[in-house]
mmCIF file of C-alpha atoms and ligand atoms in Angstrom:
data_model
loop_
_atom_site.group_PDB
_atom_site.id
_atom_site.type_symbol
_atom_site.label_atom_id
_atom_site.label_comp_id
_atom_site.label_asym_id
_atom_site.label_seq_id
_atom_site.Cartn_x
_atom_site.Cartn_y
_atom_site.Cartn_z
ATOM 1 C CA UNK A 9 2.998 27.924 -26.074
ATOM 2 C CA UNK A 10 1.430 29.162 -22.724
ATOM 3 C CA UNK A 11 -2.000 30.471 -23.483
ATOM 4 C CA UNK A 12 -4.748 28.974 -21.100
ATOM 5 C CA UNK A 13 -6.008 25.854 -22.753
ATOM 6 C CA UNK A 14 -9.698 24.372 -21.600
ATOM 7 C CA UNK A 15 -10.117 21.355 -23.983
ATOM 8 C CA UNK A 16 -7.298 19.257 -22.550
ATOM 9 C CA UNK A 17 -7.083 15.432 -22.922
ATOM 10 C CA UNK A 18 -6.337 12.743 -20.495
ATOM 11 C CA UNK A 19 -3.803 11.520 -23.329
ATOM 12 C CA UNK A 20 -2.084 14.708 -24.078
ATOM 13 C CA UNK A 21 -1.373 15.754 -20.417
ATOM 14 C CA UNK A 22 -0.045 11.800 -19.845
ATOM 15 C CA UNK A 23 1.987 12.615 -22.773
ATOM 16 C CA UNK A 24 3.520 15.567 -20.937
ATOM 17 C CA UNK A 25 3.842 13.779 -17.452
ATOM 18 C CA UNK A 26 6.248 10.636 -18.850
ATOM 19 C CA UNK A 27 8.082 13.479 -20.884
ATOM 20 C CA UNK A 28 12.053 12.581 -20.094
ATOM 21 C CA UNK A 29 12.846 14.781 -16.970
ATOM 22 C CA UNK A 30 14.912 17.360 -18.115
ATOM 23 C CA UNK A 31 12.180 17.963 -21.505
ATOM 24 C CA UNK A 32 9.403 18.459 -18.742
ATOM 25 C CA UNK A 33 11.185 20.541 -16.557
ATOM 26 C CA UNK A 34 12.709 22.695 -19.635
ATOM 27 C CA UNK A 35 9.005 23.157 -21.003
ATOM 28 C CA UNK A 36 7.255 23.944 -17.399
ATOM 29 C CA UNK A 37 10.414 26.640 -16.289
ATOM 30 C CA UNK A 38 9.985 28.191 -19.455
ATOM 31 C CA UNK A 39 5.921 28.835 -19.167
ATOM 32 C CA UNK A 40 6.625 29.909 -15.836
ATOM 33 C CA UNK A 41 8.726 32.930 -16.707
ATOM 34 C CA UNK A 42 6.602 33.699 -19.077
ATOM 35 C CA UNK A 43 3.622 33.906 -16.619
ATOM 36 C CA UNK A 44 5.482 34.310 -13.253
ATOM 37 C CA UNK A 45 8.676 35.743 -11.483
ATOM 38 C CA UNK A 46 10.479 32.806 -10.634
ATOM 39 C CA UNK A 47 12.010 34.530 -7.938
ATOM 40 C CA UNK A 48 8.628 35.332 -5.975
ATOM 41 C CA UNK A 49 7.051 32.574 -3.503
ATOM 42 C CA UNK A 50 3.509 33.134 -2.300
ATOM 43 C CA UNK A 51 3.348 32.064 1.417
ATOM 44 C CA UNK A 52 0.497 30.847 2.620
ATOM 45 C CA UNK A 53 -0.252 30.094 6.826
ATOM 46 C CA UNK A 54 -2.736 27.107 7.061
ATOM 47 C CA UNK A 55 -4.991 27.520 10.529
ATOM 48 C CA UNK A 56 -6.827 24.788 11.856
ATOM 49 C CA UNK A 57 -9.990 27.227 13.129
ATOM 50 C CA UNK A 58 -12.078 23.741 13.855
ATOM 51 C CA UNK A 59 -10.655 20.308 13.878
ATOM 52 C CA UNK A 60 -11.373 17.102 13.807
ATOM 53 C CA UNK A 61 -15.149 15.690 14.152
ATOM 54 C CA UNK A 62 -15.706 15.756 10.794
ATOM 55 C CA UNK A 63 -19.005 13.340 9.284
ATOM 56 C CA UNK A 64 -17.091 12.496 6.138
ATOM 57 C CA UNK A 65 -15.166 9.784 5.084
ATOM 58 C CA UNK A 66 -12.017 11.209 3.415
ATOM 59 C CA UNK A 67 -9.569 7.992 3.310
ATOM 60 C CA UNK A 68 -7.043 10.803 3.386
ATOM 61 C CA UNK A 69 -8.360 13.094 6.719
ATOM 62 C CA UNK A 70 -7.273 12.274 10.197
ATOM 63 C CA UNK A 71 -10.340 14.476 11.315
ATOM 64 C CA UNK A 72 -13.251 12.165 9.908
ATOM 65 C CA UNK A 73 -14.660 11.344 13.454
ATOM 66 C CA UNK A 74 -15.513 7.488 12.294
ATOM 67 C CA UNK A 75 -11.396 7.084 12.203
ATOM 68 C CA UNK A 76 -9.274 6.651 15.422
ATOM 69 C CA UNK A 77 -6.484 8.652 15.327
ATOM 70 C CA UNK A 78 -3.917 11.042 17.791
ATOM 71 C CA UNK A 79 -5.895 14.026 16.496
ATOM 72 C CA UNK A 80 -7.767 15.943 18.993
ATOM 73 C CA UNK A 81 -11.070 17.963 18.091
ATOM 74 C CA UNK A 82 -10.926 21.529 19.213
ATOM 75 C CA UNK A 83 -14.552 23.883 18.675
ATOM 76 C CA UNK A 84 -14.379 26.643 16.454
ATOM 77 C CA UNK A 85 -11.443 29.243 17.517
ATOM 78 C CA UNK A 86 -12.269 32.884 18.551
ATOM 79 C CA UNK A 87 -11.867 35.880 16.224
ATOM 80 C CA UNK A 88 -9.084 37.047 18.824
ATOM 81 C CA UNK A 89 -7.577 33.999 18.434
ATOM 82 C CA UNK A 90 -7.507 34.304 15.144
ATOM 83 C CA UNK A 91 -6.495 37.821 14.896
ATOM 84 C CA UNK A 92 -3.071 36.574 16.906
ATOM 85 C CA UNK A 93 -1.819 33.686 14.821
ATOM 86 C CA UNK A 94 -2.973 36.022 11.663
ATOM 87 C CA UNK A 95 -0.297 38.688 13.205
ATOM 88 C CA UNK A 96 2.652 36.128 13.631
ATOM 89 C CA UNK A 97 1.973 34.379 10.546
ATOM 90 C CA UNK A 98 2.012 37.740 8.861
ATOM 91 C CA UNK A 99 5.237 38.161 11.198
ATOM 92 C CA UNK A 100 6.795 35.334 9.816
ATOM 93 C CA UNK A 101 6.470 36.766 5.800
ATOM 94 C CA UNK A 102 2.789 35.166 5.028
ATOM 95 C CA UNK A 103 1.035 37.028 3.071
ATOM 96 C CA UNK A 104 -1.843 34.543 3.167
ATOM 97 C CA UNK A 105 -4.176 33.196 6.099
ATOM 98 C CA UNK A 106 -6.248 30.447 4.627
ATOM 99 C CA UNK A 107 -8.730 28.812 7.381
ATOM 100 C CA UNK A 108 -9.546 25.328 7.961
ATOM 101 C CA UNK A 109 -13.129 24.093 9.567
ATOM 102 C CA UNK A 110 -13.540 20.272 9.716
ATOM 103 C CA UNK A 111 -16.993 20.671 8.140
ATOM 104 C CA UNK A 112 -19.023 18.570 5.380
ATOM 105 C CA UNK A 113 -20.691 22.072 4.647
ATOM 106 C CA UNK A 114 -21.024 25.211 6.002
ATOM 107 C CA UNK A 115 -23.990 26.145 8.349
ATOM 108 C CA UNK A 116 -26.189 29.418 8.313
ATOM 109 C CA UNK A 117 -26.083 30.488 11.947
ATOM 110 C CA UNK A 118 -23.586 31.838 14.765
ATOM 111 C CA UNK A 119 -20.817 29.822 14.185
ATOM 112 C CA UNK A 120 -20.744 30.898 10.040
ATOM 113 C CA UNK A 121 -21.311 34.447 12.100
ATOM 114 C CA UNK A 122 -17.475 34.303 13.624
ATOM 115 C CA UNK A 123 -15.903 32.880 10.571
ATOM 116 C CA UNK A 124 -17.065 35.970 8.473
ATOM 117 C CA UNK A 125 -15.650 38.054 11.480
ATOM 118 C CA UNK A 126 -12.372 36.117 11.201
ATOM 119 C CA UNK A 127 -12.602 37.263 7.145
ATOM 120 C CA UNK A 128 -13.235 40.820 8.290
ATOM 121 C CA UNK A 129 -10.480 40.732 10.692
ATOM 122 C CA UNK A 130 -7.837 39.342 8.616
ATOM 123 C CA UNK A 131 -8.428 41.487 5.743
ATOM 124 C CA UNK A 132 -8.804 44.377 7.682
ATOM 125 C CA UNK A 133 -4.572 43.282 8.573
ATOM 126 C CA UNK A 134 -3.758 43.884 4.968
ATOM 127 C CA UNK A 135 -3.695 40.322 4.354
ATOM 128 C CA UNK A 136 -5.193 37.681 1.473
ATOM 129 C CA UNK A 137 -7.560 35.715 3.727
ATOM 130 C CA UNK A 138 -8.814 31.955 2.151
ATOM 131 C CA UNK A 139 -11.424 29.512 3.856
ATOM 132 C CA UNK A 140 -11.965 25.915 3.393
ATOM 133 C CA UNK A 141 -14.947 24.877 5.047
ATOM 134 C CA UNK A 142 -16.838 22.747 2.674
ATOM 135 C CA UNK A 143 -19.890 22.891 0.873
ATOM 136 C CA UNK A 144 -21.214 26.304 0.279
ATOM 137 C CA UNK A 145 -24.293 27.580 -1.394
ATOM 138 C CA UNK A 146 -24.017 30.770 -3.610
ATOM 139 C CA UNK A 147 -25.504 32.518 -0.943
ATOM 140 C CA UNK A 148 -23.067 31.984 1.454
ATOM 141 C CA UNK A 149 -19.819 32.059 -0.805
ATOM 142 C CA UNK A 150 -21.843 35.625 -1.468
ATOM 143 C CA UNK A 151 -21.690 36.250 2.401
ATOM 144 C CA UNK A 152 -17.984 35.259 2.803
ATOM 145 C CA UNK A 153 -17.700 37.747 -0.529
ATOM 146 C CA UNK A 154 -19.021 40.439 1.194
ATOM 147 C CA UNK A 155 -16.913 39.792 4.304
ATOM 148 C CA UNK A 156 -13.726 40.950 2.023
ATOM 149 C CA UNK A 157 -12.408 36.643 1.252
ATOM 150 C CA UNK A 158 -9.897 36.623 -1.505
ATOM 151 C CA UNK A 159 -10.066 32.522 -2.104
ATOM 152 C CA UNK A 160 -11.933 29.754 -1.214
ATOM 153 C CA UNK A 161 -10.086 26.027 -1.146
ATOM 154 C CA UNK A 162 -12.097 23.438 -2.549
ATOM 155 C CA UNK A 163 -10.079 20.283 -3.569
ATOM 156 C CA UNK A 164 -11.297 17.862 -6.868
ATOM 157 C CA UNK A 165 -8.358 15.672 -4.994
ATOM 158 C CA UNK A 166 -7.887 13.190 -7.710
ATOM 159 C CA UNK A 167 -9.648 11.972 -11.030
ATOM 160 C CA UNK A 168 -13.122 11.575 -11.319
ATOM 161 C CA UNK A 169 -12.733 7.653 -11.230
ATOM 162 C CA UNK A 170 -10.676 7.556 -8.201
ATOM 163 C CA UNK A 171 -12.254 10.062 -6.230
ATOM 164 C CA UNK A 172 -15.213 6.749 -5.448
ATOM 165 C CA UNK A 173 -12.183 4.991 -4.091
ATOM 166 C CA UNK A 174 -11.348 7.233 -1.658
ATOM 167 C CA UNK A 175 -14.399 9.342 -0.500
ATOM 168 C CA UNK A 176 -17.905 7.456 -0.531
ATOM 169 C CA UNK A 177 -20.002 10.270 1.732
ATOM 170 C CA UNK A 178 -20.512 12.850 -1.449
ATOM 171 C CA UNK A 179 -19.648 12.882 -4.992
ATOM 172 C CA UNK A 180 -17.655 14.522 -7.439
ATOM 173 C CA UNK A 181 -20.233 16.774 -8.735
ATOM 174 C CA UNK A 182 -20.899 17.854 -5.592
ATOM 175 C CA UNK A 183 -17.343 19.505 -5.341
ATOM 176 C CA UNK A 184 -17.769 20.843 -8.974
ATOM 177 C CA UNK A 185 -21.232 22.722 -7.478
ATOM 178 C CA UNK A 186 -19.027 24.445 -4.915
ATOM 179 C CA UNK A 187 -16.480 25.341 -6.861
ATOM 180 C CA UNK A 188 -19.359 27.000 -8.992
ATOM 181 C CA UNK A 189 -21.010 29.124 -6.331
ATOM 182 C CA UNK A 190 -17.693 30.479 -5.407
ATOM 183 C CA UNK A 191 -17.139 31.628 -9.176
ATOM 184 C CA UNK A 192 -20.514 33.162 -8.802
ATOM 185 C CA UNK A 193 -19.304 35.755 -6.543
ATOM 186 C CA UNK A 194 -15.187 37.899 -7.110
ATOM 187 C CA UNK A 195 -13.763 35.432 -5.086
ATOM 188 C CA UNK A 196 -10.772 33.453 -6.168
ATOM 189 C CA UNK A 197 -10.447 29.631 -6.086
ATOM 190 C CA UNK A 198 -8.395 27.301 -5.002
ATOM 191 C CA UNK A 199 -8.635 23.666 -6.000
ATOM 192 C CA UNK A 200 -6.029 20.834 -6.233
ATOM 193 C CA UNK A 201 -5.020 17.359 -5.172
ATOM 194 C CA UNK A 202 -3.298 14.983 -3.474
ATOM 195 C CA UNK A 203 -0.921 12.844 -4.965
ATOM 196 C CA UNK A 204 -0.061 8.817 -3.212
ATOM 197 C CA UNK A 205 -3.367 7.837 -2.056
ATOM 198 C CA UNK A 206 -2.967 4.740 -4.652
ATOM 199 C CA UNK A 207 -4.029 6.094 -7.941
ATOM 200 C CA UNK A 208 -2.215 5.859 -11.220
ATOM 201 C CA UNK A 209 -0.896 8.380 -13.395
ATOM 202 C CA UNK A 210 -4.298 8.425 -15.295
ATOM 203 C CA UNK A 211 -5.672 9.784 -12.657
ATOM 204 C CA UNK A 212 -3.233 12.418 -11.578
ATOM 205 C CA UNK A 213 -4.276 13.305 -15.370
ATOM 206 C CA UNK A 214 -7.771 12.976 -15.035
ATOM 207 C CA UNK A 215 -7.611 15.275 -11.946
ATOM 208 C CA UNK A 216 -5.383 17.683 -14.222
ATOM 209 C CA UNK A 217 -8.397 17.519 -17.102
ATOM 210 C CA UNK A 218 -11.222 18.454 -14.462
ATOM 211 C CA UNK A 219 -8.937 21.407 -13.293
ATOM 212 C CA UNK A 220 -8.119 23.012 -16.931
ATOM 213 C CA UNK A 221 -11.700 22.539 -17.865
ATOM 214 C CA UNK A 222 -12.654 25.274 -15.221
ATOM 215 C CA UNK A 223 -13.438 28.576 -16.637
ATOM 216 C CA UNK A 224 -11.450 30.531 -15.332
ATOM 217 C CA UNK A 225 -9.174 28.049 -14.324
ATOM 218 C CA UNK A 226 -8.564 28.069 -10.307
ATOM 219 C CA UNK A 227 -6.349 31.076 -9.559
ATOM 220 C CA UNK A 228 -4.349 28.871 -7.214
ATOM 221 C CA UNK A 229 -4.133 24.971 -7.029
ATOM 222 C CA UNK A 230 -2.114 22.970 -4.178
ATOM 223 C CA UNK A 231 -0.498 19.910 -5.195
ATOM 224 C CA UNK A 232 -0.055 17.724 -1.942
ATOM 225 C CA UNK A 233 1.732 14.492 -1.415
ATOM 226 C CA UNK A 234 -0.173 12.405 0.935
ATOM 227 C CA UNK A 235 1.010 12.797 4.524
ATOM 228 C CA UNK A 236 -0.120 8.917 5.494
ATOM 229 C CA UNK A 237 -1.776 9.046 9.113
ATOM 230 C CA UNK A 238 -1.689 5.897 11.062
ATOM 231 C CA UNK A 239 -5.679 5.365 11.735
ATOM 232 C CA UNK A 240 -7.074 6.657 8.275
ATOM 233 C CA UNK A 241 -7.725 4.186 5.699
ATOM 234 C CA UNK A 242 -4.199 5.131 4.071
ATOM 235 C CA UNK A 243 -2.201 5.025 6.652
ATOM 236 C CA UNK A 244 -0.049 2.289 4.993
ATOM 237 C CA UNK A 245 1.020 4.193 1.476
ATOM 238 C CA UNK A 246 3.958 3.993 0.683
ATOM 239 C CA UNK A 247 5.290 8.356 0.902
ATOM 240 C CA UNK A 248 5.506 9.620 -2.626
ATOM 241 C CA UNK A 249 8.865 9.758 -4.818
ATOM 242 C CA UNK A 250 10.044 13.229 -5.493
ATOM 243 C CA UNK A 251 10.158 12.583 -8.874
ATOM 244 C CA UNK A 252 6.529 11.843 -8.963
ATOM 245 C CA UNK A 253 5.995 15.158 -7.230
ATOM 246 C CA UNK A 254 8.429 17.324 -9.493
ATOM 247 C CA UNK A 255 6.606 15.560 -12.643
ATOM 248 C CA UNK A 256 3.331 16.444 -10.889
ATOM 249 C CA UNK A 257 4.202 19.982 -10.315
ATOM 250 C CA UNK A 258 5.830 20.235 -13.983
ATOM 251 C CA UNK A 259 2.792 19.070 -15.377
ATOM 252 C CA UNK A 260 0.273 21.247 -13.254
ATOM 253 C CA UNK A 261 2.475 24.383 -14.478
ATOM 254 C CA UNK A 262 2.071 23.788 -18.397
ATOM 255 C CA UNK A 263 -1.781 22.398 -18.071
ATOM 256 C CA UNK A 264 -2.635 25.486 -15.771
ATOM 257 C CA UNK A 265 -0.318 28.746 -16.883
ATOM 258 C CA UNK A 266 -1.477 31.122 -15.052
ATOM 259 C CA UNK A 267 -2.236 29.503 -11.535
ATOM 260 C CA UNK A 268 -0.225 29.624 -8.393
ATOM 261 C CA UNK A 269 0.935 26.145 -7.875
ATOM 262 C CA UNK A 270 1.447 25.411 -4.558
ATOM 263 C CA UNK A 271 4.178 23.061 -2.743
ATOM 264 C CA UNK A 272 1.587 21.729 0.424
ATOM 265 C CA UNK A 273 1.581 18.715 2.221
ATOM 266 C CA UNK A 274 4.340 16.461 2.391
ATOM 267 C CA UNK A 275 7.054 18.766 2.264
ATOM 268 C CA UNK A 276 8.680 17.539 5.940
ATOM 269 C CA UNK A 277 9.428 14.269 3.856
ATOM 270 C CA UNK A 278 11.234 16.397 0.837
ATOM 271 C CA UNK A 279 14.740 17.502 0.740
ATOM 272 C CA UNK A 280 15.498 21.355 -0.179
ATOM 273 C CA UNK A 281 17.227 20.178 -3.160
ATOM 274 C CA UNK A 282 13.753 18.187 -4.140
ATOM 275 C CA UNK A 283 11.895 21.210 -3.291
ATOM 276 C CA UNK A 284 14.103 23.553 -5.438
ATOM 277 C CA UNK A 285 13.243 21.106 -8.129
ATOM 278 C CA UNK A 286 9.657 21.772 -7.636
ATOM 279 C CA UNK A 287 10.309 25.167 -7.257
ATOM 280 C CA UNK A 288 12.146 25.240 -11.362
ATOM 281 C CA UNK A 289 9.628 23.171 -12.330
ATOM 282 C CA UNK A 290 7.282 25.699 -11.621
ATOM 283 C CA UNK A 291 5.738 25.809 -7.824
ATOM 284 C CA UNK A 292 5.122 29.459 -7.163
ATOM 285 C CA UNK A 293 3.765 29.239 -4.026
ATOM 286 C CA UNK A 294 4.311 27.069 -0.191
ATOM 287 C CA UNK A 295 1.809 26.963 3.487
ATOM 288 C CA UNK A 296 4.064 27.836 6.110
ATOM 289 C CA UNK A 297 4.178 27.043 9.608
ATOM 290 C CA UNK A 298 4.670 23.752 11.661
ATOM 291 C CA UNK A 299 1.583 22.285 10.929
ATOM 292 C CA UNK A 300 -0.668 21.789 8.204
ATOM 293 C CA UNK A 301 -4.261 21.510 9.877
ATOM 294 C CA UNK A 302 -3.216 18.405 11.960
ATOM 295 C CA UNK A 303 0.314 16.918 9.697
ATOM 296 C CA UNK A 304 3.848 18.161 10.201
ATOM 297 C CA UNK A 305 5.616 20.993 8.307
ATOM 298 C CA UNK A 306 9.331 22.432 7.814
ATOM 299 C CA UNK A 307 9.635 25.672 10.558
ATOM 300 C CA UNK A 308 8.960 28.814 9.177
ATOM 301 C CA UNK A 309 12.350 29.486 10.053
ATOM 302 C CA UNK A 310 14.156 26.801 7.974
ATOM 303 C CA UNK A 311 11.478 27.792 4.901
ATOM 304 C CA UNK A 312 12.912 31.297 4.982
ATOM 305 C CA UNK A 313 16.550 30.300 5.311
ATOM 306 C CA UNK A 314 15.646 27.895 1.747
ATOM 307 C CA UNK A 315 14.087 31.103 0.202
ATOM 308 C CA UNK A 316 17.395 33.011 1.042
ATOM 309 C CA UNK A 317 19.871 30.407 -0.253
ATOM 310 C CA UNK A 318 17.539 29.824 -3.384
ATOM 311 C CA UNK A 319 17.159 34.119 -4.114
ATOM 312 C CA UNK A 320 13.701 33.708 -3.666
ATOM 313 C CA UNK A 321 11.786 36.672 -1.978
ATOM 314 C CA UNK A 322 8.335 35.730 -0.477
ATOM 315 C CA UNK A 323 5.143 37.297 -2.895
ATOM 316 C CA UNK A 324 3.930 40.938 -1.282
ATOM 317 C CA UNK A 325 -0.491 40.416 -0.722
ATOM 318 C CA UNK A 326 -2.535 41.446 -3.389
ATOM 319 C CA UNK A 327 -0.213 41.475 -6.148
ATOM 320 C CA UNK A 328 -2.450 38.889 -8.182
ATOM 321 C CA UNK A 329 -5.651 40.597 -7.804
ATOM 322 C CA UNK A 330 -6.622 43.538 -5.552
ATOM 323 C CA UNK A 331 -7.728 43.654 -2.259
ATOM 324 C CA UNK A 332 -11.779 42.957 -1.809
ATOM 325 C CA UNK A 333 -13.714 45.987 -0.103
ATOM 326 C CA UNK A 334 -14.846 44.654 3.740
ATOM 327 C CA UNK A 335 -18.725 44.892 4.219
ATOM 328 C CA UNK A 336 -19.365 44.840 8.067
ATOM 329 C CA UNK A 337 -21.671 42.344 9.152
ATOM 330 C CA UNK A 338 -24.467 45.817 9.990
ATOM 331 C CA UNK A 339 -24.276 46.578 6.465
ATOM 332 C CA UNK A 340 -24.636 43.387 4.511
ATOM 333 C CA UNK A 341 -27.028 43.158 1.682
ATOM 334 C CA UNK A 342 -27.639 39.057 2.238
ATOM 335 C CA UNK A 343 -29.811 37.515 4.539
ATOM 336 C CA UNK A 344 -28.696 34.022 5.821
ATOM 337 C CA UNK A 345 -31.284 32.345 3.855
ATOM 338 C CA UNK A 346 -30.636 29.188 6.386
ATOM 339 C CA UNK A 347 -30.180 26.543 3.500
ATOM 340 C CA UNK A 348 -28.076 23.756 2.927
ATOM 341 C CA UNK A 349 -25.542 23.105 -0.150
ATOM 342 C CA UNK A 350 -27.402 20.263 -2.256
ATOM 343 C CA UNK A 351 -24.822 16.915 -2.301
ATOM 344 C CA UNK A 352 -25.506 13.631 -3.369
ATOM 345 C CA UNK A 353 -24.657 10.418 -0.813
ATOM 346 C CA UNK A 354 -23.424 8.122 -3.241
ATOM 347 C CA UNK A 355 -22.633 5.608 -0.194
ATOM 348 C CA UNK A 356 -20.897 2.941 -2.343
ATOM 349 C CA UNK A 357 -18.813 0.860 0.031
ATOM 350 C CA UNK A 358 -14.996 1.340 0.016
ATOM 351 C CA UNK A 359 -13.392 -1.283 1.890
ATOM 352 C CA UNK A 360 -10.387 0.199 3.181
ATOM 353 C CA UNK A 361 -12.326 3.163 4.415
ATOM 354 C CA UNK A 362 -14.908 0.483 6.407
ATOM 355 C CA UNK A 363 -12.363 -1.887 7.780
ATOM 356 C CA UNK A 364 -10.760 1.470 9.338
ATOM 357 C CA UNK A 365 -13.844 2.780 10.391
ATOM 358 C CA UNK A 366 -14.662 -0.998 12.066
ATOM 359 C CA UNK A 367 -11.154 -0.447 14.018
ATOM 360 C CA UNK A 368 -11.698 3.478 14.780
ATOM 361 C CA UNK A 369 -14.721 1.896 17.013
ATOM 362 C CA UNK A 370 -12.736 -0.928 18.663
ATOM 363 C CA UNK A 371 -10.201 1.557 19.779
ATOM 364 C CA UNK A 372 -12.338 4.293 21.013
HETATM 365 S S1 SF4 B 6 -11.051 16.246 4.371
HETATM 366 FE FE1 SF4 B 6 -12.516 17.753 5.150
HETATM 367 S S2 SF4 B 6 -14.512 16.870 4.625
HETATM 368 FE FE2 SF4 B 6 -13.040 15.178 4.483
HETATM 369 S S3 SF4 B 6 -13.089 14.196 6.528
HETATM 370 FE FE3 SF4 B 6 -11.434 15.728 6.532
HETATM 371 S S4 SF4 B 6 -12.348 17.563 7.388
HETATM 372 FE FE4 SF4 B 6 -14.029 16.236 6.731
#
């Protein structure tokens, strides 16, 4: 009933998704206790290390530069800096740092130098440390490797087909090639989605069909409700139904078994009872902290009071997989070979993302 499944179709996981509720959320709580304590929560702290700036178009992103929006662009963070919001986030019962750069791809060079000192750093505190920085080439995801990273986040975001209406400065191949070099090396991955950007169900399927066709599938996947920005191209959609999240989460749990499904954006707009839903139907894992990159999240605080009222006890590091060796940077066995991930610029036209991008320059 739970074994990991690669050859699922778009029609099959629809077929779970409009399931009557309490059949999907029966099925999904009872692969999860197969595969998972329900009782254990992985928490994960989300640090914005770079914002804002960014040279994509993500319809989503309040950091794409071309946008106007209240976010303001900081450079890239120090490894002290670091090192101190590592230490309360580990404080506060994270077991999981995963850094954010506002980057179409990562660069060989100084600034690629500090992140991998970050890496060092944070495993070196006994805790999982994940980046999300974009494109990588096997060399680098080999570099970060080295550097002791457990994961590295790389969102599909939605279905193949709806992924063109929402992003036109790279394709989806080009997130499939990442996801690739980062299997080439022990680190984990972590891929997901975001749910309210406009797409149908299809798609929430389609995006479920490119995620169980990964071998291995992703070791963790975030399911995020769209947190609508005023400025971005979706700033007017409409916030996503709980029900549509608990289905999405119910689904995600039966399609991928054995994956940590996470709770992520969107959660300041969910009750605890909504969230406990989630949490049944399978969500084994939450970011913590009052922001995620640039959106609002529930207080650490009030996350930890929900934990103690639902039994749930937050997920101790390295209980999935163990901790990765730290190479220091003196001892590495890569060069920076100084190249750049290969993407495509599709550059079809997506209206929504233009006429915000026409505004973004009247206000600035
Ligand atoms: S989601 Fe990432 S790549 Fe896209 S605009 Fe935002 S920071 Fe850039």
């Amino acid at each position: 009933m739970s074994e990991v499944r690669h050859n699922w179709t778009k029609e099959e996981i629809l077929a779970i998704y409009n399931k009557p509720m309490m059949e999907l959320l029966y099925e999904a709580a009872t692969i999860h206790r197969k595969q998972h304590d329900p009782n254990v929560v992985q928490v994960s702290t989300l640090l914005s290390i770079k914002t804002g700036g960014c040279s994509e178009d993500c319809g989503y992103c309040p950091q794409a530069a071309r946008y106007h929006t209240d976010v303001e662009g900081n450079d890239l963070m120090t490894v002290q800096q670091v090192k101190a919001q590592a230490l309360r986030a580990k404080s506060g019962g994270s077991s999981r740092v995963c850094m954010g750069a506002a980057w179409r791809n990562v660069k060989d060079g100084p600034e690629f130098d500090q992140v991998l000192d970050m890496v060092r750093t944070i495993n070196k505190l006994d805790m999982e440390v994940c980046c999300t920085l974009g494109m990588v080439t096997e060399n680098q995801a080999q570099r970060l490797a080295e550097a002791g990273l457990y994961a590295y986040n790389h969102n599909l975001d939605s279905s193949e087909e709806y992924y063109k209406e929402v992003i036109s400065t790279r394709g989806y191949q080009d997130r499939l090639d990442t996801i690739d070099n980062v299997r080439k090396t022990n680190v984990t991955v972590c891929s997901g989605g975001i749910i309210g950007m406009g797409e149908n169900i299809e798609d929430r399927a389609g995006m479920l069909v490119a995620l169980s066709t990964l071998n291995p599938q992703p070791e963790s996947t975030p399911i995020n409700a769209l947190v609508a920005v005023e400025g971005t191209p979706l700033e007017d959609q409409k916030p996503v139904e709980i029900w549509d999240m608990i289905r999405m989460v119910a689904t995600t749990r039966i399609v991928l078994p054995e994956t940590q499904v996470r709770l992520s954006a969107g959660r300041t707009q969910m009750s605890r009872e909504g969230q406990a839903m989630c949490f049944f139907a399978g969500a084994n894992s939450i970011f913590a902290g009052d922001k995620l990159l640039t959106t609002p999240n529930p207080d650490v605080n009030e996350d930890m009071k929900m934990f103690e009222k639902l039994g749930m006890i937050p997920q101790k590091p390295f209980t999935k997989k163990v901790q990765p060796q730290t190479v220091e940077a003196a001892d590495s066995k890569f060069e920076a070979l100084g190249e750049k991930p290969k993407w495509t610029r599709p550059d079809h036209k997506i209206e929504r993302n233009e006429e915000a991008k026409q505004r973004g320059k009247v206000l600035k």
